[in-house]
mmCIF file of N, CA and C in Angstrom:
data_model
loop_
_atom_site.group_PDB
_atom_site.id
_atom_site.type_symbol
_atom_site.label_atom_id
_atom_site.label_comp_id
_atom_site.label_asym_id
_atom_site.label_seq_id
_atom_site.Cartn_x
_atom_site.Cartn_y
_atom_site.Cartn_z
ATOM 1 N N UNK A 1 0.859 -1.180 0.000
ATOM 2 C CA UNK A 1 0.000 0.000 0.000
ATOM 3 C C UNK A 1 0.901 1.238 0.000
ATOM 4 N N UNK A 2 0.736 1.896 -0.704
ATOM 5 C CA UNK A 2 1.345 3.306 -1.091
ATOM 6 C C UNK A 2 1.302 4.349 0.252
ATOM 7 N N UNK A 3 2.368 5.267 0.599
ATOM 8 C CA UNK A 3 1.627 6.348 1.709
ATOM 9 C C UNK A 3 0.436 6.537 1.743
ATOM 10 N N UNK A 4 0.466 7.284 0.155
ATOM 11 C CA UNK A 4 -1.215 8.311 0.260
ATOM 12 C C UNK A 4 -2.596 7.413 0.169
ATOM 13 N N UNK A 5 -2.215 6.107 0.006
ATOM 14 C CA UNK A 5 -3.255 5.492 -0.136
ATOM 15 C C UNK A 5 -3.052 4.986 1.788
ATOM 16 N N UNK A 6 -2.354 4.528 1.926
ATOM 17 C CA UNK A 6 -2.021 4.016 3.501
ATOM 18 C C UNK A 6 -2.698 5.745 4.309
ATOM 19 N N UNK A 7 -2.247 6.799 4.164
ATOM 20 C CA UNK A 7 -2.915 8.416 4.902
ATOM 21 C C UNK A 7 -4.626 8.377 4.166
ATOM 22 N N UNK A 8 -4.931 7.813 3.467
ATOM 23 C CA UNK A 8 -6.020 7.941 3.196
ATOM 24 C C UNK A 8 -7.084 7.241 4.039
ATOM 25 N N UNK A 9 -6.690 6.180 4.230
ATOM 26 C CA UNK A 9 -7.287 4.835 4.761
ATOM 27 C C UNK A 9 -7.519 5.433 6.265
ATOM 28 N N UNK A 10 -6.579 5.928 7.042
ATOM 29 C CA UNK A 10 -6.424 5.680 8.271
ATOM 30 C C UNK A 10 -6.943 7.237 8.467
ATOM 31 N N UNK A 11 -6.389 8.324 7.888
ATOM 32 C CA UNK A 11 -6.487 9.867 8.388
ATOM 33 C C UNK A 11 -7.582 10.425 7.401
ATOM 34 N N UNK A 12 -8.257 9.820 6.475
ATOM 35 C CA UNK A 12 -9.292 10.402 5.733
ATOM 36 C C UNK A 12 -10.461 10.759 6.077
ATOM 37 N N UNK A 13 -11.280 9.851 7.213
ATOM 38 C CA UNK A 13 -12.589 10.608 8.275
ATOM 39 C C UNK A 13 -11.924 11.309 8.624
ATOM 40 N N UNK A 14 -10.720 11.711 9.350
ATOM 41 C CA UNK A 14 -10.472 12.860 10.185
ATOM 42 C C UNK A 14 -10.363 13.913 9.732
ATOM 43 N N UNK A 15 -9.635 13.655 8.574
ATOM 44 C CA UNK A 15 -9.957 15.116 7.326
ATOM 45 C C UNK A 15 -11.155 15.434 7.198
ATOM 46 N N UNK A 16 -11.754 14.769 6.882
ATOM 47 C CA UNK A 16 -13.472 14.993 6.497
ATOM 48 C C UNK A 16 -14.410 15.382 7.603
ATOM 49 N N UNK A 17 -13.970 15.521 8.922
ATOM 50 C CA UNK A 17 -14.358 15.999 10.181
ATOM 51 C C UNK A 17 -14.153 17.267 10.727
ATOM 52 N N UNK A 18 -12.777 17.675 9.769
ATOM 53 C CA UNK A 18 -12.038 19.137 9.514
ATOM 54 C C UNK A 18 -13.211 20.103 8.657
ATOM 55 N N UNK A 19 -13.658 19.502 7.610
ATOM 56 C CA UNK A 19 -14.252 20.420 6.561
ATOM 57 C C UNK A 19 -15.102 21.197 7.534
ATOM 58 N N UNK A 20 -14.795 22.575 7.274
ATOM 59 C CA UNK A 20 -16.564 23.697 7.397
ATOM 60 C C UNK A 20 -17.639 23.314 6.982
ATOM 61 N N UNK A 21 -19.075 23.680 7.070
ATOM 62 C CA UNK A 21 -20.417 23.832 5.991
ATOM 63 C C UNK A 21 -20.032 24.540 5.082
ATOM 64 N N UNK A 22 -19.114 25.266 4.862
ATOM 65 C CA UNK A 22 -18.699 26.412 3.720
ATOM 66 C C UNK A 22 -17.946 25.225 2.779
ATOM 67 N N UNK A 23 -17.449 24.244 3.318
ATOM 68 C CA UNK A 23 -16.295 23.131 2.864
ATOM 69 C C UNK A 23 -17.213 22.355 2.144
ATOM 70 N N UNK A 24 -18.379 21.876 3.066
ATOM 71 C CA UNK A 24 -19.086 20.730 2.640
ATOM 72 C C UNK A 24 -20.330 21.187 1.388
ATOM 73 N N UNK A 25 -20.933 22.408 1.462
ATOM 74 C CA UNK A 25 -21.676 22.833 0.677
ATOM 75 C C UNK A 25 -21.022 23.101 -1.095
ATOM 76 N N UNK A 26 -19.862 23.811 -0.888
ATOM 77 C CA UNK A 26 -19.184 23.675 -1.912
ATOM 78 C C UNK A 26 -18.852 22.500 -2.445
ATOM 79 N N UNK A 27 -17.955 21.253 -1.707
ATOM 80 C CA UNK A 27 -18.382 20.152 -2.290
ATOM 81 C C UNK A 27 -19.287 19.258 -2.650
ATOM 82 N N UNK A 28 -20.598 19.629 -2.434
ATOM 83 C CA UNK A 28 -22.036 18.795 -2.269
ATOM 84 C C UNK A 28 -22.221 19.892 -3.765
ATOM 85 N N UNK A 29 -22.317 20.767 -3.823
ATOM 86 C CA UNK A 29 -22.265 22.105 -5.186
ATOM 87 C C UNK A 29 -21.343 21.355 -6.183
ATOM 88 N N UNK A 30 -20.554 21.367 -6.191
ATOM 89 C CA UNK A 30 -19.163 20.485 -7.034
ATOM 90 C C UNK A 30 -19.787 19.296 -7.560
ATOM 91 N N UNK A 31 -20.007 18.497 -6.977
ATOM 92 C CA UNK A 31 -20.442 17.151 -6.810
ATOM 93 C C UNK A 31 -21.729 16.979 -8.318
ATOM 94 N N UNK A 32 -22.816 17.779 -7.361
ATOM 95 C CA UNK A 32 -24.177 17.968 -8.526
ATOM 96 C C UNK A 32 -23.823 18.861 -9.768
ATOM 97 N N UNK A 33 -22.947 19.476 -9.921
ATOM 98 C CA UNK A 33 -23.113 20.138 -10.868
ATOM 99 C C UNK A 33 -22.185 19.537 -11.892
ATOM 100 N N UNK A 34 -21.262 18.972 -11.206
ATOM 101 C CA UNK A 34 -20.163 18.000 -12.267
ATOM 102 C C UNK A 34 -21.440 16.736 -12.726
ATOM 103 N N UNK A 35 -22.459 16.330 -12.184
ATOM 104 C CA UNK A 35 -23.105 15.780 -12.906
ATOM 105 C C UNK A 35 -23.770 16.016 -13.906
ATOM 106 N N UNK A 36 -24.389 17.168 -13.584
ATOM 107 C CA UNK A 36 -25.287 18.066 -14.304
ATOM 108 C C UNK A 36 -24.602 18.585 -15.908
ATOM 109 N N UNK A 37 -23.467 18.406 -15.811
ATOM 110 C CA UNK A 37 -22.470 19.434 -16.262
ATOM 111 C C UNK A 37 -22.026 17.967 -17.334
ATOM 112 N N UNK A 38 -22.237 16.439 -16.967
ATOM 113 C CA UNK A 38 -21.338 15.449 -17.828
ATOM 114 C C UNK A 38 -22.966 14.976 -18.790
ATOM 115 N N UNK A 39 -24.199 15.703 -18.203
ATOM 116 C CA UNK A 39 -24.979 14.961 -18.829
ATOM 117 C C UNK A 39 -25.809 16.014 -19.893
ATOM 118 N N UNK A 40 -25.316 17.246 -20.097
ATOM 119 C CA UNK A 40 -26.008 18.289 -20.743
ATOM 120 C C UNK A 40 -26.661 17.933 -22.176
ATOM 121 N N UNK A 41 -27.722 17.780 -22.270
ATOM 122 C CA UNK A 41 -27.866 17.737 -23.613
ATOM 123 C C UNK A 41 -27.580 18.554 -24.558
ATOM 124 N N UNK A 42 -27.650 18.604 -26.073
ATOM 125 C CA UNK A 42 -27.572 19.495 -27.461
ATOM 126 C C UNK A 42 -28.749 20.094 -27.225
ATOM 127 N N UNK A 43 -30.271 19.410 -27.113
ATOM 128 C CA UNK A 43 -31.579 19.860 -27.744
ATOM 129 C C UNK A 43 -32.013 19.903 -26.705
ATOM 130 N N UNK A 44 -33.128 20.499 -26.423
ATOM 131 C CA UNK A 44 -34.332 20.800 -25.501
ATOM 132 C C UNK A 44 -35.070 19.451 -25.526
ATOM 133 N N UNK A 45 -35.758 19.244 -24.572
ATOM 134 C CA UNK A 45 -36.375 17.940 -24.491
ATOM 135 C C UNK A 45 -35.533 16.569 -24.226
ATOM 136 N N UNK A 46 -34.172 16.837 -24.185
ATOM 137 C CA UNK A 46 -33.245 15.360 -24.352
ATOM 138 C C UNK A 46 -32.812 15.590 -22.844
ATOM 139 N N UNK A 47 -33.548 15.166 -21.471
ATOM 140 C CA UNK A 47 -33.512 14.717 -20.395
ATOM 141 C C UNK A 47 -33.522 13.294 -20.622
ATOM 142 N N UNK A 48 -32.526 12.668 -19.905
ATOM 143 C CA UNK A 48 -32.076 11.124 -19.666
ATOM 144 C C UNK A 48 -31.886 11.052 -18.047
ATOM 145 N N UNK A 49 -31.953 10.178 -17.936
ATOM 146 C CA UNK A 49 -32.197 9.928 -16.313
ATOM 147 C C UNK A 49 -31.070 9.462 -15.781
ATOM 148 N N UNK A 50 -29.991 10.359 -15.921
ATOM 149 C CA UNK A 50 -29.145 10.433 -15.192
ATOM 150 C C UNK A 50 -29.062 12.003 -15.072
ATOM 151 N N UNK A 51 -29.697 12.564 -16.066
ATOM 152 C CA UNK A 51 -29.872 14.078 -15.942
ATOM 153 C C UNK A 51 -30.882 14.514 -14.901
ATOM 154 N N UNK A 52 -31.374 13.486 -15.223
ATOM 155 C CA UNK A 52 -32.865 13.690 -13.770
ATOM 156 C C UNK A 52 -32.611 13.441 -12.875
ATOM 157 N N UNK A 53 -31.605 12.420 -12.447
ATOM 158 C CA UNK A 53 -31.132 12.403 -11.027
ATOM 159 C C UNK A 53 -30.622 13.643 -10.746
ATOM 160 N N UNK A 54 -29.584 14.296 -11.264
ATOM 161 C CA UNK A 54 -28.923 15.152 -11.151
ATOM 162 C C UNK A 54 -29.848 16.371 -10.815
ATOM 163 N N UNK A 55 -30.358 16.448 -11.327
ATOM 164 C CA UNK A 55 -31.794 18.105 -11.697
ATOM 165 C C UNK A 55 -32.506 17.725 -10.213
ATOM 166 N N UNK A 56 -32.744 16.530 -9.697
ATOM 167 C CA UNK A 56 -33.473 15.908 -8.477
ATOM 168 C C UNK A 56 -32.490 16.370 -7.646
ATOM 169 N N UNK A 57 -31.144 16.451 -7.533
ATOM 170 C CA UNK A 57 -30.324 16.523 -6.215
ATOM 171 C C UNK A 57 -30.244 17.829 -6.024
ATOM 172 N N UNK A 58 -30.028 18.551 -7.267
ATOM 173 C CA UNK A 58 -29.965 19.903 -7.302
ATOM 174 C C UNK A 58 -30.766 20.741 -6.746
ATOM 175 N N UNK A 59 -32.188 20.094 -6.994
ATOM 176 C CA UNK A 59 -33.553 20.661 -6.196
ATOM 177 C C UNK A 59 -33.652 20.393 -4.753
ATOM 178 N N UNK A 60 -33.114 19.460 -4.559
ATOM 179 C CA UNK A 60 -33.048 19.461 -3.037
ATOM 180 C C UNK A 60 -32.265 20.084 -2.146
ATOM 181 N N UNK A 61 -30.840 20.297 -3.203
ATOM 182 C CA UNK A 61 -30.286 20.829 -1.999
ATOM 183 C C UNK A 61 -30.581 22.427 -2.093
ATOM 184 N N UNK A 62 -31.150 23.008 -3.218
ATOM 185 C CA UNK A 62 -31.679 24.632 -3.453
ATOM 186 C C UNK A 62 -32.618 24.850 -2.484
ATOM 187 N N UNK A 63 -33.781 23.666 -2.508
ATOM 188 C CA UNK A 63 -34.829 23.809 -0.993
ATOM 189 C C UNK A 63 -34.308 23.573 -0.008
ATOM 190 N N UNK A 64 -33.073 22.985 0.333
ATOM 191 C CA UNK A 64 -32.261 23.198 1.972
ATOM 192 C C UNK A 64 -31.965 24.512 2.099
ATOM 193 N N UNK A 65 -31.010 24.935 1.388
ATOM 194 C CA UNK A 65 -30.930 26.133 0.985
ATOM 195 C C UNK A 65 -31.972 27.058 1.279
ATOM 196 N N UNK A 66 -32.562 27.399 0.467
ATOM 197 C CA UNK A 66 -34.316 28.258 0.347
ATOM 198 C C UNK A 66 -34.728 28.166 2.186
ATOM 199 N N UNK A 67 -34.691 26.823 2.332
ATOM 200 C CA UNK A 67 -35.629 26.758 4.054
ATOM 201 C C UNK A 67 -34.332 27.563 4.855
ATOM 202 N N UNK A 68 -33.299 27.001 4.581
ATOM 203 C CA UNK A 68 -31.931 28.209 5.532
ATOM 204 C C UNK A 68 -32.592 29.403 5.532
ATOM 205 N N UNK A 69 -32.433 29.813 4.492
ATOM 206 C CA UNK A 69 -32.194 31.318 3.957
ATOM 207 C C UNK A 69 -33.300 31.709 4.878
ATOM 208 N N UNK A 70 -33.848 30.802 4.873
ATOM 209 C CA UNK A 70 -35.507 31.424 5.206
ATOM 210 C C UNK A 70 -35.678 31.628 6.938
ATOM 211 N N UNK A 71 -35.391 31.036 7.306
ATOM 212 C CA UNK A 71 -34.670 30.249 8.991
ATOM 213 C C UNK A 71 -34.748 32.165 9.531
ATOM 214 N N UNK A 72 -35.030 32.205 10.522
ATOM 215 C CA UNK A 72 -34.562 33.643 11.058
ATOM 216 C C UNK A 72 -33.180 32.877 12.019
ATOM 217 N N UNK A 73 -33.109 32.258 12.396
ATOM 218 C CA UNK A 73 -31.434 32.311 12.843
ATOM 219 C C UNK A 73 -30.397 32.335 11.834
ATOM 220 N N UNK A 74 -30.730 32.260 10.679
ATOM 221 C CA UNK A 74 -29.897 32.643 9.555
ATOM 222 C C UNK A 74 -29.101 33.774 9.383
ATOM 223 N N UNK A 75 -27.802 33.558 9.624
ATOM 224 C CA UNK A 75 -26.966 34.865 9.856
ATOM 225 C C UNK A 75 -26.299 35.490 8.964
ATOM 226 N N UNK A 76 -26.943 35.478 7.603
ATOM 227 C CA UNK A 76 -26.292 35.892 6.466
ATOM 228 C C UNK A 76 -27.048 37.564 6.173
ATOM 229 N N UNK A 77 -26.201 38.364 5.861
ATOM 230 C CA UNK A 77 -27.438 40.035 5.642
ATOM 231 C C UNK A 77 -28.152 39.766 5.056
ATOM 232 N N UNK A 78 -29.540 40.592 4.999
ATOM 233 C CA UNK A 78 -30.548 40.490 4.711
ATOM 234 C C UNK A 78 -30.521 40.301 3.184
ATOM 235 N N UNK A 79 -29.602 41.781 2.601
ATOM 236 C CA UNK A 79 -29.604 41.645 1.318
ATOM 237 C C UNK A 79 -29.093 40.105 0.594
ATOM 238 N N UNK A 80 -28.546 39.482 1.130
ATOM 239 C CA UNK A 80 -27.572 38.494 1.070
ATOM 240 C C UNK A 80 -28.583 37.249 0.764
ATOM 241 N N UNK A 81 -29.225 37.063 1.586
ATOM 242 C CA UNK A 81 -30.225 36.259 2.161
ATOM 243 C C UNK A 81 -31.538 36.582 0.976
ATOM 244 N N UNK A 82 -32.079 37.512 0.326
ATOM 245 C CA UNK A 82 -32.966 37.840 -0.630
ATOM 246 C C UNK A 82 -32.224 37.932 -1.783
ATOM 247 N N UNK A 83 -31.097 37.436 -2.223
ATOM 248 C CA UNK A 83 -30.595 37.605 -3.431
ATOM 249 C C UNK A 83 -30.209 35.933 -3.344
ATOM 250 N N UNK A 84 -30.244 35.289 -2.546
ATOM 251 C CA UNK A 84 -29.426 33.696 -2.690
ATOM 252 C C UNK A 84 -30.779 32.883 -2.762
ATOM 253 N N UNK A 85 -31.952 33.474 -2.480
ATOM 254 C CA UNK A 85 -33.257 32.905 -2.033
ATOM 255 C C UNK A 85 -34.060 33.200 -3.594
ATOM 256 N N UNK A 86 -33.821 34.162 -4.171
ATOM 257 C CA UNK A 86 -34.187 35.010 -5.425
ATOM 258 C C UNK A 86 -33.477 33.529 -6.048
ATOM 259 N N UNK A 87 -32.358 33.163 -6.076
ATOM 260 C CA UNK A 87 -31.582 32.199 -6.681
ATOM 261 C C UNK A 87 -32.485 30.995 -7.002
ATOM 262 N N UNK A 88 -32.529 30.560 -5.348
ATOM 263 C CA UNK A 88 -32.894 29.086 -5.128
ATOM 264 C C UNK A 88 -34.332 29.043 -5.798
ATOM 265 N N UNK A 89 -35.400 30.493 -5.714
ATOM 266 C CA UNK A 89 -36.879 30.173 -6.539
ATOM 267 C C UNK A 89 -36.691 30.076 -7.827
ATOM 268 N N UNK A 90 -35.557 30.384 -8.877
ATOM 269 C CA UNK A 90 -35.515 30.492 -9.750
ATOM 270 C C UNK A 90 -34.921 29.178 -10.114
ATOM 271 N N UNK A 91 -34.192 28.312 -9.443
ATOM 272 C CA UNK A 91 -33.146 27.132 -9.678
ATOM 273 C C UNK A 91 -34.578 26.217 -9.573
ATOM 274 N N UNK A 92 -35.442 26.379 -8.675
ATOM 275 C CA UNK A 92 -36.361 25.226 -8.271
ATOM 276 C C UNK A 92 -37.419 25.630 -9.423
ATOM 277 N N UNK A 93 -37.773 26.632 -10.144
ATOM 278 C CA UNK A 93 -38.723 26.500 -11.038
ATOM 279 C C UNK A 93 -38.201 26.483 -12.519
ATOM 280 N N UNK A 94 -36.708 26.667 -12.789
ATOM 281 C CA UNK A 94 -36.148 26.635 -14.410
ATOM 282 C C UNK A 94 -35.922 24.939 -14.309
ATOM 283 N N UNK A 95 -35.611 24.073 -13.203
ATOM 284 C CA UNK A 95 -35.568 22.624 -12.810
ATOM 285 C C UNK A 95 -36.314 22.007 -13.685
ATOM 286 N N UNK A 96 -37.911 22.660 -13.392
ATOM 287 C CA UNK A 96 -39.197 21.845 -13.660
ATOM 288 C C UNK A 96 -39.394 21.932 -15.344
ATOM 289 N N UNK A 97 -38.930 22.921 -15.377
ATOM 290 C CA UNK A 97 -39.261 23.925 -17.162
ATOM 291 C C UNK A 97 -38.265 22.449 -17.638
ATOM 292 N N UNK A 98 -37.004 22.505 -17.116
ATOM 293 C CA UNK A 98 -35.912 21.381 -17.928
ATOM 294 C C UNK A 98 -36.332 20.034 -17.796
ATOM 295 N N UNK A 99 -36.908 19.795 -16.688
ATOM 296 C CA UNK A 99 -37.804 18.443 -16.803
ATOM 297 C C UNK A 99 -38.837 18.288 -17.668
ATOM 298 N N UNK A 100 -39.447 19.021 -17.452
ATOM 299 C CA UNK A 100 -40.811 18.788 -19.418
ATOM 300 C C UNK A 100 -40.141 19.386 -20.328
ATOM 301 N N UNK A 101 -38.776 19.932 -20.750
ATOM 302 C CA UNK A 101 -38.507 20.232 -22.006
ATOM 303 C C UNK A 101 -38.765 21.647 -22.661
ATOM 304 N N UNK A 102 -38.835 22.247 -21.865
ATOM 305 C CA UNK A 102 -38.909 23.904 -22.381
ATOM 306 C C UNK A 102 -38.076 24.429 -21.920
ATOM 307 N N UNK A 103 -37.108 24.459 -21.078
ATOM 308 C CA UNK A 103 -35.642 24.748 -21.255
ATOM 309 C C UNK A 103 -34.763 23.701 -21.025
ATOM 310 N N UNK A 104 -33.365 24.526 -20.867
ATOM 311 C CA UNK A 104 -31.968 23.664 -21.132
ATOM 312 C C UNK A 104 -31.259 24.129 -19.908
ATOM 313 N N UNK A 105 -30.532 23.107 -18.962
ATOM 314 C CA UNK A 105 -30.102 22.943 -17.486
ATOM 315 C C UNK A 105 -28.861 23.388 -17.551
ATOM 316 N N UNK A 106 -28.360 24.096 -18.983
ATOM 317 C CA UNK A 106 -26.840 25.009 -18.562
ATOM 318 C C UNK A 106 -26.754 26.238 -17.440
ATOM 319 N N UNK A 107 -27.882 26.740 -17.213
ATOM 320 C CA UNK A 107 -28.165 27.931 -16.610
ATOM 321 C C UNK A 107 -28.000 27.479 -15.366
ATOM 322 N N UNK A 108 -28.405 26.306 -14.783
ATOM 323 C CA UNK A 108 -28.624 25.544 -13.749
ATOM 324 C C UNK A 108 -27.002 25.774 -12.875
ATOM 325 N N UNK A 109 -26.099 24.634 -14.002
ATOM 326 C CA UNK A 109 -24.607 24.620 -13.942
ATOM 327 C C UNK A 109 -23.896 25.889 -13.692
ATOM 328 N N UNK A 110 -24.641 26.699 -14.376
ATOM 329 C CA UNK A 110 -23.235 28.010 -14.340
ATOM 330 C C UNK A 110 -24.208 28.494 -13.181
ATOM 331 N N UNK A 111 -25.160 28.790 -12.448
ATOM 332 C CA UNK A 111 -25.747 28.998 -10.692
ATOM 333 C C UNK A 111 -25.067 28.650 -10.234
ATOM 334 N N UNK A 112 -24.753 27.150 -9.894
ATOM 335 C CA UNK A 112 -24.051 26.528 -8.901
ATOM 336 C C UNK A 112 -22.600 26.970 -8.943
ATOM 337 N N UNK A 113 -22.069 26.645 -10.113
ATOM 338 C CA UNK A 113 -20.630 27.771 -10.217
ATOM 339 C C UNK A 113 -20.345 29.258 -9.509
ATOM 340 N N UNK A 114 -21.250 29.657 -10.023
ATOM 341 C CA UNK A 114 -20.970 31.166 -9.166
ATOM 342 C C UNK A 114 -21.271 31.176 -7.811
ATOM 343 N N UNK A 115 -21.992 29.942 -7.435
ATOM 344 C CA UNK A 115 -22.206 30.106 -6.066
ATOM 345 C C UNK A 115 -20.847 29.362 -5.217
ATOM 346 N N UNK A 116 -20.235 28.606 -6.214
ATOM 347 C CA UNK A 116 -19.362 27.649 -5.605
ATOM 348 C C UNK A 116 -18.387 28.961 -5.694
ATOM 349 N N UNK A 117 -17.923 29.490 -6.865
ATOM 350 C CA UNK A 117 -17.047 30.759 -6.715
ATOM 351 C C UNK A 117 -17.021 32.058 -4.978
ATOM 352 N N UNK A 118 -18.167 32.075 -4.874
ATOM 353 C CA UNK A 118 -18.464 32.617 -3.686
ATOM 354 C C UNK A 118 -18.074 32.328 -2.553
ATOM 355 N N UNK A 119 -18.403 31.138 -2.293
ATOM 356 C CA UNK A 119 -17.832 29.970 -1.580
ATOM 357 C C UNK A 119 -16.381 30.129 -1.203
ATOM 358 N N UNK A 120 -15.794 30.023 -1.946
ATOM 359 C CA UNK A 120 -14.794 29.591 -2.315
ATOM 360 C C UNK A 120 -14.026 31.103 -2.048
ATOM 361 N N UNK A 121 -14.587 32.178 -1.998
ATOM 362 C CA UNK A 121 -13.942 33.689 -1.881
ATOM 363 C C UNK A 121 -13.289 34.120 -3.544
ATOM 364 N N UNK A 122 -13.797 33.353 -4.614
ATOM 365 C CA UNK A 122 -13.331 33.900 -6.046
ATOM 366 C C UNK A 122 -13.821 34.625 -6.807
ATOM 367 N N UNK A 123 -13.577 35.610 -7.661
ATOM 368 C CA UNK A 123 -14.137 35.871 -8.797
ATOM 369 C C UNK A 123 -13.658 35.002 -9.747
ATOM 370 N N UNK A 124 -12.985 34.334 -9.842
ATOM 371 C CA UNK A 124 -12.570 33.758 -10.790
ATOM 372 C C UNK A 124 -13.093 31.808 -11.219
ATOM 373 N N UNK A 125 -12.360 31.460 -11.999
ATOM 374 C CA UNK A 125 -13.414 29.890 -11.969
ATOM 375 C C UNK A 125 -13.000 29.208 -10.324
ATOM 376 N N UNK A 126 -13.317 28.327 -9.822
ATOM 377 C CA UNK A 126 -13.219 27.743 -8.496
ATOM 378 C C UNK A 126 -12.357 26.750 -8.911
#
C-alpha cells in the first residue's frame, strides 16, 4: 500500500471531520453540478435519467438552501439572504421547465458555479 493510499485509509474521516459547511456545501455544489455538467444535452427535451437524477439533487439541496435562507437564525445580511433565495426560486422552477422540455439545465450549472465561486472567496473559476 502506497503512503497516500495508507494516509487515506487511516487519516481520511479525520480530514473529512475538519471540513466547514462552507467546505461541505461547496463540495455537495461540485459534486451535482459535475453531474449536471457530464450529462447536458444538445436539444431541448433530451432529459435522460441520469440528468434527472442530477436536476433531483440539485432541487433538493436549493430547498435546503431556500428553508436556511428562510430560517430567522440565519446569519447571512438580509440583502444576502434575498438575493441567494431570489436564486434558489428560480433554480427550483427553471428545474421543472428542464424536466418537461422547455428549457436547457446550462443555466442551472453556471448557478451553482458562481455560487461555488463565492464559496470559495473567487471571482474567478473555483
Amino acid at each position: 500500500m502506497s503512503v497516500a493510499a495508507h494516509a487515506r485509509t487511516h487519516y481520511g474521516h479525520h480530514a473529512r471531520a475538519l471540513k466547514t459547511p462552507r467546505d461541505i456545501e461547496y463540495d455537495v455544489l461540485a459534486q451535482i453540478t459535475g453531474r449536471i455538467q457530464s450529462q447536458l444535452p444538445h436539444d431541448l427535451g433530451q432529459v435522460n435519467g441520469r440528468l434527472t437524477l442530477a436536476l433531483n439533487d440539485n432541487r433538493r439541496l436549493w430547498a435546503a438552501f431556500a428553508a436556511d435562507l428562510a430560517h430567522p437564525s440565519n446569519g447571512f445580511p438580509q440583502a444576502l439572504r434575498a438575493q441567494l433565495f431570489y436564486l434558489a426560486e428560480f433554480t427550483l422552477k427553471h428545474t421543472a421547465q428542464v424536466l418537461t422540455g422547455l428549457a436547457k439545465a446550462d443555466i442551472l450549472a453556471e448557478i451553482n458555479t458562481s455560487v461555488m465561486r463565492g464559496l470559495k472567496g473567487q471571482g474567478g473559476e473555483p
